[in-house]
XYZ file of C-alpha atoms in Angstrom:
493
model
C 165.622 156.753 176.034
C 167.807 158.591 173.549
C 168.167 156.540 170.355
C 171.459 156.900 168.424
C 171.270 158.570 165.040
C 172.448 155.570 163.030
C 172.346 151.799 163.275
C 176.155 151.764 163.472
C 176.139 154.017 166.516
C 173.380 151.960 168.059
C 175.352 148.743 167.563
C 178.527 150.334 168.910
C 176.641 151.702 171.909
C 175.143 148.271 172.566
C 178.586 146.700 172.340
C 180.129 149.215 174.755
C 177.337 148.955 177.331
C 177.352 145.163 177.102
C 181.121 145.098 177.600
C 181.043 147.381 180.677
C 180.026 144.644 183.207
C 182.701 142.311 181.855
C 185.308 145.081 181.974
C 184.340 145.864 185.586
C 184.644 142.197 186.491
C 188.031 141.959 184.797
C 189.212 145.160 186.518
C 188.082 143.842 189.882
C 189.807 140.574 189.170
C 193.010 142.406 188.247
C 192.827 144.479 191.462
C 192.375 141.328 193.554
C 195.270 139.699 191.778
C 197.479 142.740 192.443
C 196.424 142.776 196.109
C 197.190 139.096 196.413
C 200.553 139.542 194.732
C 201.407 142.502 197.008
C 200.317 140.531 200.063
C 202.428 137.606 198.919
C 205.490 139.837 198.539
C 204.866 141.342 201.992
C 204.485 137.867 203.472
C 207.794 136.803 201.895
C 209.558 139.899 203.266
C 208.102 139.358 206.726
C 209.134 135.718 206.631
C 212.652 136.796 205.734
C 212.640 139.366 208.576
C 211.304 136.828 211.079
C 213.906 134.306 209.987
C 216.721 136.849 210.313
C 215.485 138.064 213.731
C 215.121 134.483 214.943
C 218.669 133.587 213.949
C 220.172 136.751 215.417
C 218.151 136.438 218.633
C 219.185 132.826 219.167
C 222.806 133.581 218.365
C 222.831 136.633 220.658
C 221.250 134.648 223.519
C 223.808 131.866 223.114
C 226.621 134.461 222.961
C 225.419 136.113 226.198
C 225.232 132.752 227.971
C 228.667 131.735 226.726
C 230.359 135.032 227.619
C 228.830 135.015 231.139
C 229.872 131.399 231.721
C 233.409 132.052 230.489
C 233.792 135.193 232.603
C 232.684 133.404 235.779
C 234.286 129.981 235.184
C 237.619 131.453 234.062
C 237.324 134.343 236.519
C 238.332 136.622 233.666
C 236.732 140.073 233.439
C 237.845 140.486 229.835
C 234.842 138.373 228.794
C 232.613 141.090 230.209
C 233.401 143.190 227.124
C 232.348 140.283 224.914
C 229.103 140.101 226.914
C 228.511 143.798 226.331
C 228.861 143.381 222.574
C 226.527 140.342 222.586
C 224.015 142.237 224.743
C 224.060 145.203 222.356
C 223.286 142.904 219.440
C 220.594 141.211 221.561
C 218.805 144.477 222.447
C 218.928 145.664 218.827
C 217.410 142.405 217.685
C 214.672 142.693 220.312
C 213.838 146.161 219.015
C 213.472 144.763 215.487
C 211.403 141.863 216.775
C 208.941 144.224 218.448
C 208.174 145.717 215.010
C 206.923 142.355 213.745
C 203.137 141.594 213.652
C 202.749 139.638 216.897
C 199.827 138.692 219.094
C 199.564 139.398 222.818
C 201.163 136.110 223.868
C 204.203 136.690 221.693
C 204.568 140.290 222.917
C 204.393 138.975 226.512
C 207.274 136.633 225.700
C 209.326 139.566 224.352
C 208.641 141.536 227.539
C 209.748 138.546 229.677
C 212.853 138.290 227.560
C 213.654 141.992 228.162
C 213.122 141.556 231.912
C 215.436 138.561 231.925
C 218.008 140.576 229.984
C 217.751 143.249 232.692
C 218.349 140.663 235.398
C 221.503 139.397 233.669
C 222.688 142.956 233.058
C 222.139 143.831 236.743
C 224.046 140.725 237.898
C 227.203 141.732 236.057
C 226.718 145.461 235.899
C 229.891 146.145 238.030
C 232.057 143.459 236.459
C 232.433 140.016 237.933
C 229.904 139.505 240.722
C 230.911 138.261 244.173
C 231.625 134.526 244.438
C 228.364 133.806 246.242
C 226.336 135.523 243.423
C 228.157 134.120 240.432
C 225.977 130.987 240.099
C 222.874 133.182 240.116
C 224.359 135.192 237.235
C 225.043 131.992 235.275
C 221.511 130.719 235.940
C 220.091 134.077 234.755
C 222.143 133.849 231.537
C 220.940 130.270 230.968
C 217.346 131.385 231.549
C 217.848 134.213 229.038
C 219.051 131.733 226.396
C 216.077 129.442 227.074
C 213.605 132.309 226.784
C 215.285 133.298 223.503
C 214.573 129.798 222.156
C 210.943 130.109 223.286
C 210.565 133.457 221.507
C 212.184 132.065 218.357
C 209.736 129.160 218.443
C 206.847 131.630 218.796
C 208.128 133.483 215.744
C 207.294 130.375 213.694
C 203.675 131.136 214.585
C 204.039 134.596 213.035
C 205.094 133.003 209.745
C 202.281 130.451 209.945
C 199.778 133.202 210.643
C 200.957 135.198 207.629
C 200.657 132.139 205.422
C 197.204 131.396 206.795
C 195.996 134.939 206.090
C 197.454 134.723 202.597
C 195.702 131.423 202.003
C 192.435 132.874 203.340
C 192.670 135.838 200.990
C 193.434 133.572 198.039
C 190.518 131.301 198.952
C 188.203 134.280 199.308
C 189.290 135.569 195.938
C 188.798 132.165 194.308
C 185.199 132.077 195.580
C 184.485 135.694 194.639
C 185.889 135.573 191.113
C 183.391 133.049 189.686
C 180.570 134.969 191.360
C 181.728 138.288 189.945
C 182.282 136.803 186.489
C 178.882 135.090 186.635
C 177.075 138.290 187.620
C 178.961 140.239 184.952
C 178.129 137.613 182.327
C 174.464 137.637 183.411
C 174.282 141.431 183.202
C 176.038 141.359 179.840
C 173.598 138.709 178.623
C 170.553 140.670 179.798
C 171.891 143.851 178.216
C 172.770 141.923 175.066
C 169.260 140.491 174.788
C 167.727 143.888 175.415
C 169.875 145.602 172.828
C 169.346 142.723 170.393
C 165.612 143.275 170.673
C 166.157 147.008 170.238
C 168.155 146.410 167.059
C 166.202 143.464 165.684
C 162.715 144.940 166.142
C 162.997 147.538 163.355
C 164.897 145.053 161.191
C 162.134 142.492 161.704
C 159.556 145.119 160.764
C 161.528 145.839 157.593
C 161.719 142.127 156.818
C 157.961 141.653 157.303
C 157.198 144.685 155.147
C 159.464 143.455 152.356
C 157.916 139.979 152.536
C 154.408 141.409 152.334
C 155.346 143.411 149.251
C 157.023 140.332 147.769
C 153.710 138.496 148.233
C 151.869 141.397 146.514
C 150.163 142.397 149.772
C 150.131 146.192 149.653
C 147.297 146.870 152.106
C 149.438 147.358 155.234
C 151.394 150.650 155.556
C 155.126 150.398 156.325
C 155.881 151.926 159.741
C 159.415 151.546 161.093
C 160.502 152.779 164.528
C 164.159 153.114 165.474
C 167.221 155.108 164.405
C 166.625 157.810 161.786
C 168.380 155.884 159.018
C 166.034 152.912 159.512
C 163.029 155.235 159.700
C 164.203 156.818 156.445
C 164.455 153.370 154.881
C 160.947 152.617 156.136
C 159.668 155.815 154.505
C 161.230 154.761 151.199
C 159.605 151.337 151.510
C 156.273 153.036 152.222
C 156.712 155.119 149.070
C 157.525 151.927 147.150
C 154.446 150.210 148.643
C 152.189 153.047 147.553
C 153.796 153.047 144.120
C 153.341 149.286 143.702
C 149.788 149.511 144.994
C 149.047 152.204 142.416
C 150.626 150.118 139.640
C 148.643 147.094 140.813
C 145.443 149.110 140.633
C 146.289 150.446 137.158
C 147.165 146.938 135.995
C 143.861 145.587 137.310
C 141.910 148.341 135.568
C 143.828 147.801 132.355
C 143.265 144.046 132.309
C 139.627 144.452 133.218
C 139.024 146.967 130.442
C 141.001 145.020 127.847
C 139.285 141.782 128.806
C 135.855 143.350 128.448
C 136.821 144.939 125.146
C 138.033 141.584 123.832
C 134.902 139.753 124.873
C 132.688 141.569 122.320
C 134.619 140.607 119.146
C 135.367 137.206 120.641
C 131.662 136.593 121.146
C 131.075 137.436 117.500
C 133.822 135.053 116.426
C 132.383 132.278 118.594
C 128.833 132.829 117.325
C 130.066 132.852 113.723
C 132.054 129.655 114.201
C 129.024 128.008 115.843
C 126.798 129.035 112.924
C 129.287 127.587 110.453
C 129.636 124.452 112.567
C 125.828 124.035 112.636
C 125.694 124.345 108.773
C 123.402 127.366 109.021
C 125.056 128.950 105.972
C 125.256 125.690 104.087
C 127.297 122.549 103.902
C 131.053 122.747 104.394
C 133.800 120.919 102.685
C 136.212 118.759 104.662
C 138.864 121.478 104.670
C 136.343 124.114 105.729
C 135.196 121.914 108.617
C 138.796 121.655 109.814
C 139.215 125.441 109.681
C 135.930 125.939 111.578
C 137.073 123.411 114.213
C 140.372 125.232 114.690
C 138.605 128.609 115.006
C 136.076 127.193 117.447
C 138.668 125.502 119.702
C 140.955 128.531 119.804
C 138.069 130.899 120.490
C 137.082 128.698 123.417
C 140.677 128.722 124.664
C 140.827 132.504 124.295
C 137.533 132.911 126.130
C 138.838 130.740 128.979
C 141.986 132.860 129.152
C 139.940 136.074 129.326
C 137.675 134.624 132.003
C 140.711 133.514 134.006
C 142.195 136.990 133.739
C 138.973 138.550 134.980
C 138.724 136.027 137.805
C 142.385 136.556 138.714
C 142.015 140.329 138.963
C 138.801 139.989 140.873
C 140.448 137.701 143.388
C 143.535 139.910 143.675
C 141.396 142.886 144.701
C 141.130 143.626 148.412
C 137.765 141.910 148.937
C 137.354 140.869 152.593
C 136.922 137.216 153.434
C 133.378 135.976 154.000
C 133.965 133.627 156.917
C 131.269 131.059 157.648
C 130.992 127.570 159.108
C 131.767 124.972 156.453
C 131.484 121.214 156.764
C 134.726 120.107 155.117
C 133.637 116.684 153.719
C 130.675 118.245 151.876
C 132.874 120.990 150.402
C 135.521 118.599 149.120
C 132.985 116.109 147.814
C 131.172 118.864 145.902
C 134.493 119.854 144.273
C 135.139 116.238 143.241
C 131.604 115.848 141.901
C 131.906 119.016 139.808
C 134.754 117.359 137.883
C 132.925 114.096 137.280
C 132.777 114.548 133.474
C 136.551 115.055 132.864
C 137.261 112.297 135.387
C 135.090 109.858 133.420
C 136.523 111.076 130.114
C 140.044 110.051 131.202
C 138.871 106.952 133.104
C 140.363 108.312 136.316
C 139.624 107.028 139.803
C 139.568 109.131 142.966
C 140.385 108.304 146.564
C 138.967 110.781 149.077
C 139.955 110.585 152.724
C 138.609 113.507 154.790
C 138.416 114.183 158.515
C 134.792 114.999 159.455
C 135.081 118.517 160.792
C 133.290 121.876 160.554
C 135.584 124.889 160.089
C 135.292 128.669 159.795
C 136.370 129.485 156.213
C 135.535 131.588 153.190
C 133.730 128.774 151.424
C 133.826 130.267 147.928
C 137.548 131.025 147.987
C 138.555 127.692 149.481
C 136.338 126.035 146.855
C 138.313 127.883 144.154
C 141.583 126.661 145.733
C 140.428 123.048 145.793
C 138.853 123.331 142.343
C 142.100 124.631 140.819
C 144.130 121.872 142.483
C 141.648 119.259 141.291
C 141.667 120.652 137.734
C 145.458 120.643 137.768
C 145.526 117.000 138.903
C 143.042 115.947 136.187
C 144.965 117.744 133.444
C 148.272 116.075 134.252
C 146.983 112.619 135.159
C 147.471 109.838 132.577
C 144.429 107.904 131.381
C 143.376 105.316 133.933
C 145.336 107.116 136.675
C 144.307 107.844 140.235
C 143.822 111.123 142.123
C 144.188 111.259 145.904
C 142.343 113.800 148.048
C 143.177 113.774 151.804
C 142.395 116.200 154.624
C 143.422 115.887 158.264
C 144.325 117.950 161.340
C 148.047 118.187 162.123
C 149.515 120.398 164.864
C 146.400 122.557 165.157
C 146.271 123.087 161.386
C 144.038 121.824 158.620
C 146.259 119.991 156.118
C 144.850 119.162 152.681
C 146.853 117.034 150.202
C 145.942 116.701 146.513
C 148.128 114.353 144.468
C 148.075 112.623 141.103
C 150.102 110.099 139.111
C 151.267 112.513 136.434
C 154.848 113.488 135.538
C 155.229 115.555 138.718
C 156.928 118.903 139.265
C 160.649 119.401 138.820
C 162.828 121.013 141.477
C 163.423 123.986 139.189
C 159.677 124.521 138.612
C 158.912 124.277 142.359
C 160.378 127.728 142.953
C 158.105 129.372 140.337
C 155.064 127.133 140.140
C 152.849 129.626 142.007
C 153.842 132.620 139.874
C 151.217 134.172 137.628
C 151.198 132.835 134.032
C 154.025 130.378 134.745
C 153.745 126.935 133.141
C 156.384 124.355 133.933
C 158.172 121.597 132.059
C 155.286 119.155 132.446
C 153.248 121.203 129.968
C 155.519 120.201 127.079
C 155.442 116.535 128.107
C 151.669 116.201 128.377
C 150.703 118.858 125.789
C 148.240 120.347 128.284
C 147.221 123.940 127.603
C 146.463 126.352 130.415
C 146.731 129.960 131.512
C 149.121 129.554 134.436
C 146.772 131.438 136.770
C 145.080 128.630 138.711
C 147.888 127.995 141.181
C 148.586 131.725 141.561
C 144.950 132.285 142.527
C 145.071 129.302 144.903
C 148.179 130.708 146.611
C 146.594 134.146 147.072
C 143.451 132.662 148.618
C 145.404 130.421 150.983
C 147.607 133.334 152.092
C 144.467 135.430 152.648
C 143.413 132.787 155.198
C 146.820 133.042 156.930
C 147.968 129.666 155.589
C 150.449 128.409 153.035
C 150.550 126.102 150.014
C 153.561 124.157 148.831
C 154.742 121.384 146.532
C 155.608 118.130 148.307
C 158.240 115.716 146.976
C 159.230 117.817 143.982
C 161.463 116.103 141.449
C 159.606 112.774 141.796
C 156.834 111.319 139.598
C 153.380 112.427 140.619
C 152.352 115.963 141.506
C 151.493 116.556 145.134
C 150.271 119.839 146.626
C 149.765 120.504 150.329
C 147.581 123.273 151.745
C 147.867 124.280 155.416
C 145.213 126.478 156.992
C 145.362 127.671 160.626
C 142.515 126.826 162.967
C 140.979 129.300 165.405
C 140.755 128.603 169.146
C 137.086 127.650 168.980
C 137.705 125.075 166.250
C 140.725 123.652 168.115
C 138.720 123.313 171.332
C 135.836 121.615 169.513
C 138.184 119.232 167.704
C 139.945 118.283 170.910
C 136.691 117.677 172.724
C 135.517 115.477 169.883
C 138.856 113.652 169.729
C 139.500 114.597 166.086
C 142.916 116.182 166.679
C 144.289 113.332 168.753
C 142.936 110.778 166.286
C 144.404 112.540 163.268
C 147.782 112.914 164.980
C 147.792 109.166 165.592
C 147.180 108.645 161.882
C 143.652 107.229 162.395
C 141.962 109.701 160.103
């Protein structure tokens, strides 16, 4: 198949080819309409001709009968001339009648009428017939007039037949038109779908490639098939992908090197602050203790930031997933237990509701996702608050909800909450310090599993995050056999 050089030509070609069946149907419809109109005009003309012939034939027959009667009754040969004129008109009308579309019965009636005309003409061929033959001549003229009426009556059948054929043609056209239009519409629809796929396939590939780059996934090369202008655009996107991948690699190396370089002096600062805090160099005054406390707390915060940066870059690298069977309740419970100290420090309570299921996951990465969500919930929960942890199977997906009773996430922050280093409005309200990398790391790990993470009920009090992870066919089959999926969909889990 020859592909047009540009998308515009491709679209125009698709439009023209799709319109061809409809144009053919419309042309056929117009031809049928013209044929029907021409047939209608012909039928009207024939009806007019039949009507004129019928009138003239009846009048001529009556005139022949009258002139013969008058000639014989009045014994006046001058009426013979009138008969001759009437007979001339009669024979001319018969000639016109024979040109009409008649069946065999009607043509037989015309032939009988001509024979009867010959009989009358023979009876008075030499003028007035003898007295003993005059009644026969009158009877022949009367018979001629009667046969003329019969032929005129038969001519009504010619008109009826024309109208019937016209009605049949119109009925045939009325049944053919919907069929032709339906076939044309079906062909146009099939062609339209085919061309839509032809046009949309490269556009969909472009869209997927752009989305992958928007999600910082630069591992898949951009390959676009289609018109040259789209292939050229795909080549530019591939160049951009390689460029972004190179920048991502340079950024990772830079952060890794800087982080390692910062750790050495930071370790010295921390060790010095610990020595001062432990009074190794001597007692400290109240003001010196406050300065040491500030140095110690900020060094800890800086060390956490550096560790988060290193962890973030490590997780962003293209390390393949280590898939293994994981019993979900044990994984979630271990995450909750690891935060027991900060939970007790803020007098928080936890509610854990988990479907008992074993899944194929990268345990370490999913643990990081759940750990970051749990840490986020603890940070923003008020003292004495409650944290909810729920996991269930919905529509062949694992759905994990983590929610708290904190200030929640605004609608404006929802759009950027998973960006690296972003910290929303709630930070100022609760005075919670963080790096803004936890949710970004969680998003990357969830996407690596082919799932998604989102904020539920943004703009309301209480933060609520939902993680959806797809299940493989083996897990789905096992869950259905065990009744877990049906139970969770009923809300029993």
